[in-house]
Amino acid sequence: RGGTPSQLTGPGDGTGSGQSDHNPGTDQGFYLYVESSTPNFPAKDFQIWSPPFNLTSMSLPTLTFWYSLYGLTQTALAVQYSIDNGNTFEPVNLPFMCATDYPLAVIYDNMGPTWRQGFIDLSSLQTSTNIMFRFMVSTGTSFDGDVCLDDVKLIDAATSSIDVAENITLGTGVYDDAYELVLNGSSTQTITPAGNSVENITISNSNGVIVNGSNLIVDGTLNLTNGVIYTGTNTVITT
């Protein structure tokens, strides 16, 4: 809890003291982190494994988590999954559907001092009865490559709402059956429908939400609690 021991790395502004976790967002909140100070660089690999999960009881399994990747060296973070008891692992695109600017299997480089969100659509793995996940971290070339993780959750999006704090692209149509997506970021968010619709969505962002690329189609409820929707040449269609 609080900041990691080294300055200019870890959560918050990187001062190394009294920084907040993601939730509850205080210096008393706990999180996991990889320490990259000597002798843990250069390019030392660390793994955090999950227990196995059965996804077959979920209609829209979704993995969400928060991470801090703040530093000057090229530390890397990846998420992988295994369906054979950890004997082999496969990469998953991070993020698969939204968050950050890296639609790749690996997030790398300095992502800034704020907590960022990872969001992975697992619907293609919904038949898995024994799936495990692991977070892979490779430290960079110096001490300032601490990687922090918080609020790792496996959610059934068909029955539970999901907070989305970053930009979101509806890369598939699976979330047309989602219980609710809540756009509640701390800065302006962009939603790119990409020709897909969403069932229920709540806008709760005082900085506003931008509809990008095509019309936003909401098949169920559009709930406006805070902020502005900027549509430009697009429209918001509710049915």
Short mmCIF file of C-alpha atoms in Angstrom, two decimals:
data_model
loop_
_atom_site.label_atom_id
_atom_site.label_comp_id
_atom_site.label_asym_id
_atom_site.label_seq_id
_atom_site.Cartn_x
_atom_site.Cartn_y
_atom_site.Cartn_z
CA ARG A 1 0.00 0.00 0.00
CA GLY A 2 1.14 3.57 -0.55
CA GLY A 3 3.82 4.20 -3.14
CA THR A 4 6.42 1.70 -4.27
CA PRO A 5 9.88 2.28 -2.71
CA SER A 6 11.36 3.94 -5.81
CA GLN A 7 10.47 7.38 -7.12
CA LEU A 8 9.16 7.94 -10.66
CA THR A 9 7.58 4.48 -10.79
CA GLY A 10 4.51 2.78 -9.40
CA PRO A 11 1.01 4.23 -8.95
CA GLY A 12 0.05 7.85 -8.40
CA ASP A 13 2.61 10.48 -9.32
CA GLY A 14 5.53 8.20 -8.58
CA THR A 15 6.94 10.11 -5.60
CA GLY A 16 7.36 6.85 -3.75
CA SER A 17 5.25 7.70 -0.71
CA GLY A 18 1.58 7.65 0.19
CA GLN A 19 0.19 6.95 -3.27
CA SER A 20 -3.25 5.45 -3.83
CA ASP A 21 -4.35 2.06 -5.02
CA HIS A 22 -7.11 1.98 -7.62
CA ASN A 23 -9.95 1.01 -5.30
CA PRO A 24 -10.75 2.36 -2.73
CA GLY A 25 -8.29 4.94 -4.05
CA THR A 26 -6.47 5.73 -0.81
CA ASP A 27 -2.96 5.28 0.54
CA GLN A 28 -4.40 2.55 2.78
CA GLY A 29 -5.61 0.42 -0.13
CA PHE A 30 -3.57 -2.62 -1.15
CA TYR A 31 -2.37 -3.76 -4.59
CA LEU A 32 0.08 -6.24 -6.08
CA TYR A 33 3.28 -5.06 -7.70
CA VAL A 34 6.50 -6.28 -9.24
CA GLU A 35 9.61 -4.58 -7.82
CA SER A 36 12.17 -3.77 -10.51
CA SER A 37 14.96 -2.32 -8.38
CA THR A 38 18.34 -4.11 -8.14
CA PRO A 39 18.73 -7.03 -8.66
CA ASN A 40 15.41 -7.27 -10.53
CA PHE A 41 16.61 -5.72 -13.80
CA PRO A 42 17.35 -5.91 -16.67
CA ALA A 43 14.70 -8.09 -18.31
CA LYS A 44 13.77 -10.24 -15.33
CA ASP A 45 10.51 -12.14 -15.81
CA PHE A 46 7.78 -12.49 -13.20
CA GLN A 47 4.48 -14.40 -13.29
CA ILE A 48 1.25 -14.15 -11.28
CA TRP A 49 -1.05 -17.13 -11.77
CA SER A 50 -4.78 -17.38 -11.15
CA PRO A 51 -6.65 -20.45 -9.91
CA PRO A 52 -8.65 -22.36 -12.54
CA PHE A 53 -12.15 -21.18 -13.48
CA ASN A 54 -15.15 -22.78 -15.15
CA LEU A 55 -16.58 -20.32 -17.70
CA THR A 56 -19.45 -22.50 -18.89
CA SER A 57 -21.85 -21.05 -16.31
CA MET A 58 -21.24 -17.55 -17.69
CA SER A 59 -22.95 -16.17 -20.77
CA LEU A 60 -20.53 -13.26 -21.35
CA PRO A 61 -17.32 -13.91 -19.37
CA THR A 62 -15.17 -10.80 -19.15
CA LEU A 63 -11.85 -10.24 -17.38
CA THR A 64 -11.19 -6.74 -16.09
CA PHE A 65 -8.27 -5.41 -14.10
CA TRP A 66 -6.39 -2.21 -13.36
CA TYR A 67 -2.68 -1.69 -13.79
CA SER A 68 -0.02 0.96 -13.33
CA LEU A 69 2.85 0.90 -15.82
CA TYR A 70 4.74 4.06 -15.00
CA GLY A 71 8.46 4.46 -15.60
CA LEU A 72 11.10 5.37 -18.12
CA THR A 73 12.22 1.91 -19.19
CA GLN A 74 10.45 -0.55 -21.49
CA THR A 75 8.76 -2.77 -18.95
CA ALA A 76 6.18 -5.12 -20.52
CA LEU A 77 2.90 -6.57 -19.25
CA ALA A 78 1.02 -9.44 -20.89
CA VAL A 79 -1.96 -11.66 -20.03
CA GLN A 80 -2.10 -15.29 -21.10
CA TYR A 81 -4.49 -18.20 -20.58
CA SER A 82 -4.20 -21.97 -20.28
CA ILE A 83 -6.82 -24.67 -20.71
CA ASP A 84 -4.47 -27.61 -19.93
CA ASN A 85 -3.67 -27.01 -16.25
CA GLY A 86 -0.88 -24.57 -16.96
CA ASN A 87 1.19 -26.83 -19.20
CA THR A 88 0.89 -24.41 -22.11
CA PHE A 89 -0.33 -20.81 -22.29
CA GLU A 90 -1.75 -18.75 -25.13
CA PRO A 91 -1.64 -14.93 -25.37
CA VAL A 92 -4.79 -12.83 -25.30
CA ASN A 93 -4.99 -9.43 -26.91
CA LEU A 94 -4.66 -6.84 -24.20
CA PRO A 95 -7.09 -5.28 -24.28
CA PHE A 96 -9.36 -7.31 -26.53
CA MET A 97 -12.18 -4.80 -26.61
CA CYS A 98 -11.19 -1.55 -24.99
CA ALA A 99 -8.71 0.51 -22.98
CA THR A 100 -5.24 1.87 -23.81
CA ASP A 101 -3.72 2.44 -27.23
CA TYR A 102 -2.17 -1.01 -27.60
CA PRO A 103 -4.52 -3.61 -29.15
CA LEU A 104 -1.70 -6.15 -28.86
CA ALA A 105 -0.80 -9.16 -26.75
CA VAL A 106 1.62 -6.98 -24.75
CA ILE A 107 1.36 -3.55 -23.15
CA TYR A 108 4.69 -1.82 -22.91
CA ASP A 109 6.32 1.57 -22.45
CA ASN A 110 5.36 4.38 -20.08
CA MET A 111 1.55 4.47 -19.68
CA GLY A 112 1.57 7.49 -17.36
CA PRO A 113 1.07 7.91 -13.62
CA THR A 114 -2.65 7.06 -13.44
CA TRP A 115 -4.22 3.64 -13.08
CA ARG A 116 -5.23 2.18 -16.45
CA GLN A 117 -7.89 -0.42 -17.23
CA GLY A 118 -7.55 -3.73 -19.00
CA PHE A 119 -10.75 -5.28 -20.40
CA ILE A 120 -10.80 -8.67 -22.12
CA ASP A 121 -13.80 -10.28 -23.83
CA LEU A 122 -13.60 -14.02 -23.09
CA SER A 123 -16.72 -15.06 -25.00
CA SER A 124 -14.63 -17.10 -27.45
CA LEU A 125 -13.44 -19.20 -24.47
CA GLN A 126 -16.88 -19.58 -22.88
CA THR A 127 -16.81 -23.39 -23.26
CA SER A 128 -13.69 -23.68 -21.10
CA THR A 129 -14.24 -25.69 -17.92
CA ASN A 130 -10.73 -25.31 -16.50
CA ILE A 131 -9.15 -22.05 -17.63
CA MET A 132 -6.25 -20.35 -15.85
CA PHE A 133 -4.81 -16.89 -16.38
CA ARG A 134 -1.37 -15.50 -15.73
CA PHE A 135 0.01 -11.99 -15.77
CA MET A 136 3.50 -11.82 -17.25
CA VAL A 137 5.85 -8.95 -16.41
CA SER A 138 9.29 -8.35 -17.87
CA THR A 139 11.28 -5.56 -16.24
CA GLY A 140 13.15 -2.99 -18.29
CA THR A 141 16.69 -1.68 -18.16
CA SER A 142 16.58 0.19 -14.85
CA PHE A 143 14.89 0.44 -11.45
CA ASP A 144 11.91 2.47 -12.64
CA GLY A 145 9.84 -0.34 -14.12
CA ASP A 146 7.50 -1.33 -11.27
CA VAL A 147 4.26 -2.87 -12.55
CA CYS A 148 1.20 -2.73 -10.28
CA LEU A 149 -2.09 -4.68 -10.47
CA ASP A 150 -5.37 -4.08 -8.67
CA ASP A 151 -9.05 -5.11 -8.78
CA VAL A 152 -8.70 -8.19 -10.98
CA LYS A 153 -12.23 -9.45 -11.65
CA LEU A 154 -13.87 -12.19 -13.68
CA ILE A 155 -17.40 -10.96 -14.46
CA ASP A 156 -20.40 -12.32 -16.31
CA ALA A 157 -21.38 -9.26 -18.31
CA ALA A 158 -24.81 -10.78 -18.98
CA THR A 159 -25.81 -10.46 -15.32
CA SER A 160 -23.56 -7.73 -13.88
CA SER A 161 -22.72 -4.19 -14.92
CA ILE A 162 -19.15 -3.40 -15.93
CA ASP A 163 -17.38 -0.12 -15.30
CA VAL A 164 -15.46 1.13 -18.34
CA ALA A 165 -13.05 3.94 -17.56
CA GLU A 166 -11.20 4.31 -20.85
CA ASN A 167 -11.97 4.48 -24.56
CA ILE A 168 -14.04 1.56 -25.80
CA THR A 169 -14.45 -0.08 -29.19
CA LEU A 170 -17.32 -2.53 -29.61
CA GLY A 171 -15.09 -4.98 -31.44
CA THR A 172 -17.76 -7.70 -31.48
CA GLY A 173 -21.52 -7.91 -31.12
CA VAL A 174 -21.45 -9.97 -27.93
CA TYR A 175 -22.11 -6.98 -25.66
CA ASP A 176 -25.44 -6.41 -27.36
CA ASP A 177 -26.65 -8.81 -24.65
CA ALA A 178 -24.69 -7.20 -21.81
CA TYR A 179 -26.46 -6.25 -18.59
CA GLU A 180 -24.92 -2.74 -18.62
CA LEU A 181 -21.76 -0.92 -19.60
CA VAL A 182 -21.06 2.10 -17.38
CA LEU A 183 -18.81 4.75 -18.96
CA ASN A 184 -17.42 6.54 -15.91
CA GLY A 185 -13.88 7.59 -16.77
CA SER A 186 -12.07 10.53 -15.20
CA SER A 187 -11.35 12.14 -18.58
CA THR A 188 -13.23 12.38 -21.88
CA GLN A 189 -13.99 8.93 -23.29
CA THR A 190 -14.56 7.79 -26.86
CA ILE A 191 -16.90 4.98 -27.80
CA THR A 192 -16.46 3.49 -31.27
CA PRO A 193 -19.47 1.29 -32.15
CA ALA A 194 -17.76 -0.23 -35.23
CA GLY A 195 -21.17 -1.27 -36.53
CA ASN A 196 -22.14 -3.08 -33.32
CA SER A 197 -24.87 -2.21 -30.83
CA VAL A 198 -25.07 -2.37 -27.06
CA GLU A 199 -28.03 -3.41 -24.89
CA ASN A 200 -27.83 -1.02 -21.92
CA ILE A 201 -25.36 1.80 -21.36
CA THR A 202 -24.93 4.43 -18.66
CA ILE A 203 -23.05 7.68 -19.27
CA SER A 204 -21.55 8.90 -15.99
CA ASN A 205 -18.59 11.02 -17.02
CA SER A 206 -18.55 14.75 -16.26
CA ASN A 207 -15.97 15.23 -19.04
CA GLY A 208 -18.26 13.74 -21.66
CA VAL A 209 -18.35 10.82 -24.09
CA ILE A 210 -17.60 11.08 -27.82
CA VAL A 211 -19.38 8.80 -30.32
CA ASN A 212 -16.78 7.97 -32.96
CA GLY A 213 -16.95 6.47 -36.43
CA SER A 214 -20.60 5.41 -36.68
CA ASN A 215 -23.97 5.71 -34.98
CA LEU A 216 -24.34 4.39 -31.45
CA ILE A 217 -27.27 1.97 -31.33
CA VAL A 218 -28.70 1.17 -27.89
CA ASP A 219 -31.21 -1.70 -27.97
CA GLY A 220 -32.32 -1.28 -24.36
CA THR A 221 -31.77 1.62 -21.98
CA LEU A 222 -29.58 4.71 -22.35
CA ASN A 223 -29.13 6.06 -18.82
CA LEU A 224 -27.69 9.58 -18.51
CA THR A 225 -26.42 10.40 -15.02
CA ASN A 226 -23.58 12.84 -15.70
CA GLY A 227 -21.81 14.49 -18.61
CA VAL A 228 -22.45 15.18 -22.29
CA ILE A 229 -22.62 12.94 -25.36
CA TYR A 230 -20.78 14.45 -28.34
CA THR A 231 -22.04 12.90 -31.55
CA GLY A 232 -20.53 15.10 -34.28
CA THR A 233 -21.97 13.80 -37.55
CA ASN A 234 -23.18 10.60 -35.84
CA THR A 235 -26.38 9.96 -33.92
CA VAL A 236 -27.52 7.99 -30.87
CA ILE A 237 -30.35 5.61 -31.72
CA THR A 238 -32.39 3.90 -29.01
CA THR A 239 -34.81 1.11 -29.77
#
